[in-house]
mmCIF file of C-alpha atoms in Angstrom:
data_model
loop_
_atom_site.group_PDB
_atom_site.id
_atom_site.type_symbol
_atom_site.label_atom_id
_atom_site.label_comp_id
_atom_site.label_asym_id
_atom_site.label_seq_id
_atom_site.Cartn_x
_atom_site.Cartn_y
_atom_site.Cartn_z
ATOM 1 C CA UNK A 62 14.989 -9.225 4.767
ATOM 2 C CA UNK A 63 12.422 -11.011 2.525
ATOM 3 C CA UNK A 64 8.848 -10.851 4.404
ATOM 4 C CA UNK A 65 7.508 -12.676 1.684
ATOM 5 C CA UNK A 66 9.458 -15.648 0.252
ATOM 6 C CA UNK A 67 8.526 -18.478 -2.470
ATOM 7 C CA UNK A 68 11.452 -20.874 -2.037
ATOM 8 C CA UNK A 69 11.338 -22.737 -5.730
ATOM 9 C CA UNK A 70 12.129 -20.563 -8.310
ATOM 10 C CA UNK A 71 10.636 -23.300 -10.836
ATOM 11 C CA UNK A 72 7.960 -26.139 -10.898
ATOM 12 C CA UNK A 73 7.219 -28.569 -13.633
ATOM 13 C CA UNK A 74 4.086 -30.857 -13.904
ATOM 14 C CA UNK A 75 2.255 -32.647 -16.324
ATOM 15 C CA UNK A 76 -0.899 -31.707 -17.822
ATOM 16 C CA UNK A 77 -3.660 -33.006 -15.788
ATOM 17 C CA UNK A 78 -1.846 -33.447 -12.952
ATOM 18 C CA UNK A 79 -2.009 -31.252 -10.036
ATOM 19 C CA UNK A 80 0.029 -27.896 -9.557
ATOM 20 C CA UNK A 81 1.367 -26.718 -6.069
ATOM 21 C CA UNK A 82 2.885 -23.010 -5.504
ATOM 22 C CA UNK A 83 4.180 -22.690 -2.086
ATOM 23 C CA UNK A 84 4.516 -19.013 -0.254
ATOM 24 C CA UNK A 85 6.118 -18.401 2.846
ATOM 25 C CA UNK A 86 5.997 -15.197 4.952
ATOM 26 C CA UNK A 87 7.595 -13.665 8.580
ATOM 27 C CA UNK A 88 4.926 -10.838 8.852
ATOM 28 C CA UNK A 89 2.584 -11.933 11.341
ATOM 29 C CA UNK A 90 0.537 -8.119 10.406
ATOM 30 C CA UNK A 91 -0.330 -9.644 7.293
ATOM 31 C CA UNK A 92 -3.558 -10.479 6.944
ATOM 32 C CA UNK A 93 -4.544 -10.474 3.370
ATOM 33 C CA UNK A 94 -2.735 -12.610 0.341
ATOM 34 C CA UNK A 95 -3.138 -12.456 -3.127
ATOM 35 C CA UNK A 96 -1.828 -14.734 -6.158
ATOM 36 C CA UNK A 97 -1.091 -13.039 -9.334
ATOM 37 C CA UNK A 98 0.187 -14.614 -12.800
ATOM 38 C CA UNK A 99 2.173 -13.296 -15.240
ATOM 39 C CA UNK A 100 2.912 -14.057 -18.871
ATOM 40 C CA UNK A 101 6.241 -12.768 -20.637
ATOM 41 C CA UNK A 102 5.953 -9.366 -21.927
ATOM 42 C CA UNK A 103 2.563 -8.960 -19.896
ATOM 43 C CA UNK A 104 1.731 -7.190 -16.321
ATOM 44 C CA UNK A 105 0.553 -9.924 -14.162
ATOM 45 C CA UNK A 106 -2.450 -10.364 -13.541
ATOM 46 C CA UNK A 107 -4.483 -10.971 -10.153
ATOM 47 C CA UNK A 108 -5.622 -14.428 -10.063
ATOM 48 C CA UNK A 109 -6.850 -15.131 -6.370
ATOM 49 C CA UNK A 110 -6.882 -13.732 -2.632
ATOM 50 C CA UNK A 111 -7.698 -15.199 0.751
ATOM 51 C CA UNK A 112 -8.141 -12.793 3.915
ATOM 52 C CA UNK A 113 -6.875 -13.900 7.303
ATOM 53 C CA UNK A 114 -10.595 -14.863 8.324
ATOM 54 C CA UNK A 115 -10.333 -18.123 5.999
ATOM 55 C CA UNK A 116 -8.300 -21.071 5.383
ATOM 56 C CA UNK A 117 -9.425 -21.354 1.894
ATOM 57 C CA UNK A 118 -10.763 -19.607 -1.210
ATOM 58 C CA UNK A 119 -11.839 -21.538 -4.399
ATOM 59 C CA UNK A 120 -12.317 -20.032 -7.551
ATOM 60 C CA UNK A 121 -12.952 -23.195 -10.468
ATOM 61 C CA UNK A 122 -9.736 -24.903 -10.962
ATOM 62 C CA UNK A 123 -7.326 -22.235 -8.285
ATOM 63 C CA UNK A 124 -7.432 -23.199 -4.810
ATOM 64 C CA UNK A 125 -5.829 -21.088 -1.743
ATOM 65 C CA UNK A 126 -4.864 -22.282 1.370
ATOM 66 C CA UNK A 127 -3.791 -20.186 4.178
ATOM 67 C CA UNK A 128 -2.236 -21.669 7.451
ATOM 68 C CA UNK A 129 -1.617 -19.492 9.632
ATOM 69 C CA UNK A 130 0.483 -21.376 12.273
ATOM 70 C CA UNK A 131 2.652 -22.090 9.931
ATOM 71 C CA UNK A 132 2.592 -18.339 8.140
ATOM 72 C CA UNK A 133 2.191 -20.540 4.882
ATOM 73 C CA UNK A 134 0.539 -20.133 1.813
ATOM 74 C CA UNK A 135 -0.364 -22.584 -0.947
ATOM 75 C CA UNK A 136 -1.620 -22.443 -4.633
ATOM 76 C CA UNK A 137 -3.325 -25.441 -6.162
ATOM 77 C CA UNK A 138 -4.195 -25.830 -9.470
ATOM 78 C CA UNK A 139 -6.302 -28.328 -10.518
ATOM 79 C CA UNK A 140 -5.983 -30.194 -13.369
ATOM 80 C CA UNK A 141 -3.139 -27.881 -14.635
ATOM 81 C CA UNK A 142 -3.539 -26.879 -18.574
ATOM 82 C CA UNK A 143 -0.711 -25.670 -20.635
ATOM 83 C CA UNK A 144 -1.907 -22.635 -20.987
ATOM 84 C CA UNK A 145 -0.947 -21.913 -16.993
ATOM 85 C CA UNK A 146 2.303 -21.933 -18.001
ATOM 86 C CA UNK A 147 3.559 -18.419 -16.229
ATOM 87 C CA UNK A 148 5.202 -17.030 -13.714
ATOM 88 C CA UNK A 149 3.140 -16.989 -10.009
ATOM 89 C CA UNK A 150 3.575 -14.068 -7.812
ATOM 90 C CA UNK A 151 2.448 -14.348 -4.175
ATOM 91 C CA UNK A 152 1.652 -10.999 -2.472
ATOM 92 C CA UNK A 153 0.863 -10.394 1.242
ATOM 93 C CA UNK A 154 -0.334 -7.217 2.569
ATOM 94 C CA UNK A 155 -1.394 -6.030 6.051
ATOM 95 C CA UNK A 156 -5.684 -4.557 5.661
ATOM 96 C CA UNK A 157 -5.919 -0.728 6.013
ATOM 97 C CA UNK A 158 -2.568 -0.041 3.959
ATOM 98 C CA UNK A 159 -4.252 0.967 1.491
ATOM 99 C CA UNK A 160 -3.213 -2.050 -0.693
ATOM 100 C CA UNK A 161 0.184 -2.075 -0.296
ATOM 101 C CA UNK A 162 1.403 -5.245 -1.287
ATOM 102 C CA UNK A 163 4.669 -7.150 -0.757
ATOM 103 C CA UNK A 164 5.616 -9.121 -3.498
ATOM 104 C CA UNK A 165 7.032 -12.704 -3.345
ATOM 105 C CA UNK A 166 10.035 -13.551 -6.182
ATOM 106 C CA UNK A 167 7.606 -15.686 -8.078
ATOM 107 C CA UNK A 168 7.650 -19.202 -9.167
ATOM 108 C CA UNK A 169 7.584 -20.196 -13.117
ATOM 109 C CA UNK A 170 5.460 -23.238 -13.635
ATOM 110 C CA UNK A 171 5.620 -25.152 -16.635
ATOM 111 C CA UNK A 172 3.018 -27.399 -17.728
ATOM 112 C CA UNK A 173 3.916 -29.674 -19.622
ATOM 113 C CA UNK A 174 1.120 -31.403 -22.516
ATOM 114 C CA UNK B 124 -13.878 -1.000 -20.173
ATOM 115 C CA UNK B 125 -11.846 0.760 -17.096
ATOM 116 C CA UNK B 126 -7.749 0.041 -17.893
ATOM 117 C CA UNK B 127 -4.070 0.432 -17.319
ATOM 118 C CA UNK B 128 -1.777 2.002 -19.376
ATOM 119 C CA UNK B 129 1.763 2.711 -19.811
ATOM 120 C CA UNK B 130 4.157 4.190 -22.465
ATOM 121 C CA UNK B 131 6.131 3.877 -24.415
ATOM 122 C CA UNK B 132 6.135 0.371 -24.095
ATOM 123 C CA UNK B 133 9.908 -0.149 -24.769
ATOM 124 C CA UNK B 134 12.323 3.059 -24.745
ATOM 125 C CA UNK B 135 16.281 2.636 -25.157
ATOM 126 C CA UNK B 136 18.153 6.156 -23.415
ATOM 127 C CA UNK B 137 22.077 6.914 -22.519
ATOM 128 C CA UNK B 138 23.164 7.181 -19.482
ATOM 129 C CA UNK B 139 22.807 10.381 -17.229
ATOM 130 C CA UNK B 140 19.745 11.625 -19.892
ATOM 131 C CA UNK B 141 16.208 11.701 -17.693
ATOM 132 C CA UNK B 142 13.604 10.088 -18.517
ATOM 133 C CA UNK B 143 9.973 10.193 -18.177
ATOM 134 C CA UNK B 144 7.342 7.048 -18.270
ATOM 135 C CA UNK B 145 3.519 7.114 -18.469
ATOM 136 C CA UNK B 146 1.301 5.313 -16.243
ATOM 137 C CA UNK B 147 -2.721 6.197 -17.243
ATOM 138 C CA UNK B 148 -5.774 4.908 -15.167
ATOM 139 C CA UNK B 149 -9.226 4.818 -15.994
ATOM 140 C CA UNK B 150 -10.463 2.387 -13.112
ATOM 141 C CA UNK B 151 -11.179 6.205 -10.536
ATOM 142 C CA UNK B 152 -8.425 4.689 -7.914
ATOM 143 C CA UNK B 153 -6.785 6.705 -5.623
ATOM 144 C CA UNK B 154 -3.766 4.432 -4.895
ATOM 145 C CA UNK B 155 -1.263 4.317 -7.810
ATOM 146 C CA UNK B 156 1.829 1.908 -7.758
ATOM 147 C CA UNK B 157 5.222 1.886 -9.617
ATOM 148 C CA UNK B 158 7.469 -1.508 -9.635
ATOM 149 C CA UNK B 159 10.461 -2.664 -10.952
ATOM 150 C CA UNK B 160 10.841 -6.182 -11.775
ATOM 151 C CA UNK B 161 14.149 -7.469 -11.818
ATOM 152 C CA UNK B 162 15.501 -11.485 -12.543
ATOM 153 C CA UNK B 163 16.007 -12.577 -9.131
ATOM 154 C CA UNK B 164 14.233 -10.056 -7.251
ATOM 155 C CA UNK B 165 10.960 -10.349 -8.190
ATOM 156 C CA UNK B 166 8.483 -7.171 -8.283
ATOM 157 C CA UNK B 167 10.308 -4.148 -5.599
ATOM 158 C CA UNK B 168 8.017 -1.337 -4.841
ATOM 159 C CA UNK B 169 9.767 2.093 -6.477
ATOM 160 C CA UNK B 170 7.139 4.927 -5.243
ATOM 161 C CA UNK B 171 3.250 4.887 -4.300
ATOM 162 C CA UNK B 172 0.365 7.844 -3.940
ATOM 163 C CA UNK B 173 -2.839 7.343 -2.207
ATOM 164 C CA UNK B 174 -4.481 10.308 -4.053
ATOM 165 C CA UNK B 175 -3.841 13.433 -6.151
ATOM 166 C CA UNK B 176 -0.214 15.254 -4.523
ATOM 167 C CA UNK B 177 0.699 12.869 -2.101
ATOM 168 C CA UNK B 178 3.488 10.804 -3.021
ATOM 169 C CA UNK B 179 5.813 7.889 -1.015
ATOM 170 C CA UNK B 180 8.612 5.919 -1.462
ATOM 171 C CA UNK B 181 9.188 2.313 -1.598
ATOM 172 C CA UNK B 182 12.064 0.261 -1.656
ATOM 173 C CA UNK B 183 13.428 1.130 -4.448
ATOM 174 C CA UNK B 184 13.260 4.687 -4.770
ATOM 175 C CA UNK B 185 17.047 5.946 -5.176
ATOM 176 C CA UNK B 186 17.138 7.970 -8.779
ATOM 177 C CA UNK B 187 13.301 7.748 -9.090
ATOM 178 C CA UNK B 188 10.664 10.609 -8.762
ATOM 179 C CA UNK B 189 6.743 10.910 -9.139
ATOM 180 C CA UNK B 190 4.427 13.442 -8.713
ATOM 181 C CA UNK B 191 0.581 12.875 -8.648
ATOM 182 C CA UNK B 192 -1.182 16.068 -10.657
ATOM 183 C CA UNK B 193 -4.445 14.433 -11.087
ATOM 184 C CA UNK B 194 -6.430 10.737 -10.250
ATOM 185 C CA UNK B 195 -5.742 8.985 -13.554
ATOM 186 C CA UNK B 196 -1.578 9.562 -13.929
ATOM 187 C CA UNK B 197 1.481 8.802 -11.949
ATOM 188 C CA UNK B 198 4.183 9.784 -14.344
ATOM 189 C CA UNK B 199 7.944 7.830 -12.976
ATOM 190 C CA UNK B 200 11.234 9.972 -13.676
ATOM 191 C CA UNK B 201 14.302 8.578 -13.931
ATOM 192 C CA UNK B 202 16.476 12.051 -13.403
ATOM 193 C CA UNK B 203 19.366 10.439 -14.117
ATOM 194 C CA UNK B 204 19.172 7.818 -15.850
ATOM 195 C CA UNK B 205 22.148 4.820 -14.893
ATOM 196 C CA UNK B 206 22.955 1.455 -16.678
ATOM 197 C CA UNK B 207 21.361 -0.226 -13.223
ATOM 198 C CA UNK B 208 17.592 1.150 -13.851
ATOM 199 C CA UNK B 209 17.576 -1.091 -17.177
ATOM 200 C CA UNK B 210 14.754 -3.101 -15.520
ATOM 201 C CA UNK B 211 11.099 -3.535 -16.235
ATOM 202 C CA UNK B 212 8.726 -1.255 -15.461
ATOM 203 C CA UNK B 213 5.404 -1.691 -13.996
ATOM 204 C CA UNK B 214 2.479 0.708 -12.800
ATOM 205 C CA UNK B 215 -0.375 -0.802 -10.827
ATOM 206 C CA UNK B 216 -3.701 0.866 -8.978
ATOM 207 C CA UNK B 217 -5.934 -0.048 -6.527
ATOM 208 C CA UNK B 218 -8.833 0.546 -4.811
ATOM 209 C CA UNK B 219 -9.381 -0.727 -1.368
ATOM 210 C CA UNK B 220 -8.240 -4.646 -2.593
ATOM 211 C CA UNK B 221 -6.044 -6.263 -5.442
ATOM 212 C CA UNK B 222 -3.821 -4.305 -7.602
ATOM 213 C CA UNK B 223 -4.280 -3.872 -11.755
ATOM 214 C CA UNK B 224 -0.882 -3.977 -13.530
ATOM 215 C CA UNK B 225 -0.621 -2.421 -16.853
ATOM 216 C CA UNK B 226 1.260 -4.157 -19.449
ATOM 217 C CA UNK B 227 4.700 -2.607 -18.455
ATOM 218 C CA UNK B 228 7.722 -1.099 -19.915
ATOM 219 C CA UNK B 229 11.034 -2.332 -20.922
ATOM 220 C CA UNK B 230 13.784 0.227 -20.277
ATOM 221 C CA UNK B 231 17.435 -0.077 -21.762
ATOM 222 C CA UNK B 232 19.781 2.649 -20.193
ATOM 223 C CA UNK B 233 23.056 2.115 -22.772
#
């Protein structure tokens, strides 16, 4: 039973354009998400969280949105670059676990110049 | 500069041999982490501490061991090794928020 779920295993966009990663969950305990990005033959890497409390975090060209109605997650990148070609891991975890995270199955976006 | 480690960074074994892999933290956090990451299943939790002897298991933690003899190591053992642990291997730590990955290790059980 997946509690955290990103639904397209691949997204391709053009460079410039904008980038959307989508991130579903069924936890309604969870109240902290993260995004993390990973490169072949690298650990990923944490890119951007959003706690509960918000409905968005910005950090320069990454935008999170959290609706949680909907228990649904959302990664914007804006304008996407080659260079953010990777895989995107969403990660949910519930505040006082200690940072426990449940991982998503990731998403690889290719930009393409 | 605090980091992550992990070694050996690729290691090829035979089945049923055990194996040992290195995870080395110099970021002070108690909570240490040990994935597997898997095509099609994304990153699966194998075993987690929150501090120096305690020790949990995740998901994943069928033919896996750790033990937690100090802050800055979480050491994974395979006791067994089986042709279905060929995977990926991660170690992550944390502090009270987001986790630090090292740069992983590739297992091939042959």
């Amino acid at each position: 039973d997946q509690q955290v779920k990103q639904n397209s295993p691949s997204l391709s966009v053009q460079e410039g354009r904008i980038s959307i990663l989508n991130c579903d969950y069924t936890n309604s305990m969870f109240d902290y998400f993260l995004w993390y990005k990973k490169y072949p033959a690298e650990g990923p890497t944490f890119l951007i969280s959003i706690s509960s409390i918000k409905d968005k975090n910005e950090d320069g060209r990454f935008t999170v949105f959290l609706n949680k109605s909907a228990k649904h997650l959302s990664l914007h990148i804006v304008p996407s670059q080659p260079g953010d070609s990777a895989v995107y891991f969403c990660a949910a975890s519930v505040r006082g676990s200690q940072g426990n995270l449940i991982f998503g199955k990731g998403t690889k976006l290719s930009v393409k110049p | 500069d605090a980091e992550i480690t992990q070694s050996p960074r690729h290691k090829i074994t035979e089945t049923g041999r055990q194996v040992t892999l290195a995870c080395h933290q110099t970021w002070n956090h108690n909570n240490m982490f040990w994935y597997r990451q898997d095509l099609g299943h994304g990153l699966r939790l194998i075993h987690y501490s929150y501090g120096v002897q305690d020790t949990n298991k995740g998901e994943v933690s069928d033919g896996y061991s750790v033990s937690r003899s100090n802050t800055e190591d979480l050491p994974l053992t395979l006791e067994s090794a089986a042709s279905s642990q060929t995977s990926v291997y991660f170690c992550a730590s944390s502090g009270r928020g987001e986790q630090y990955f090292g740069p992983g290790t590739r297992l091939t059980v042959t």
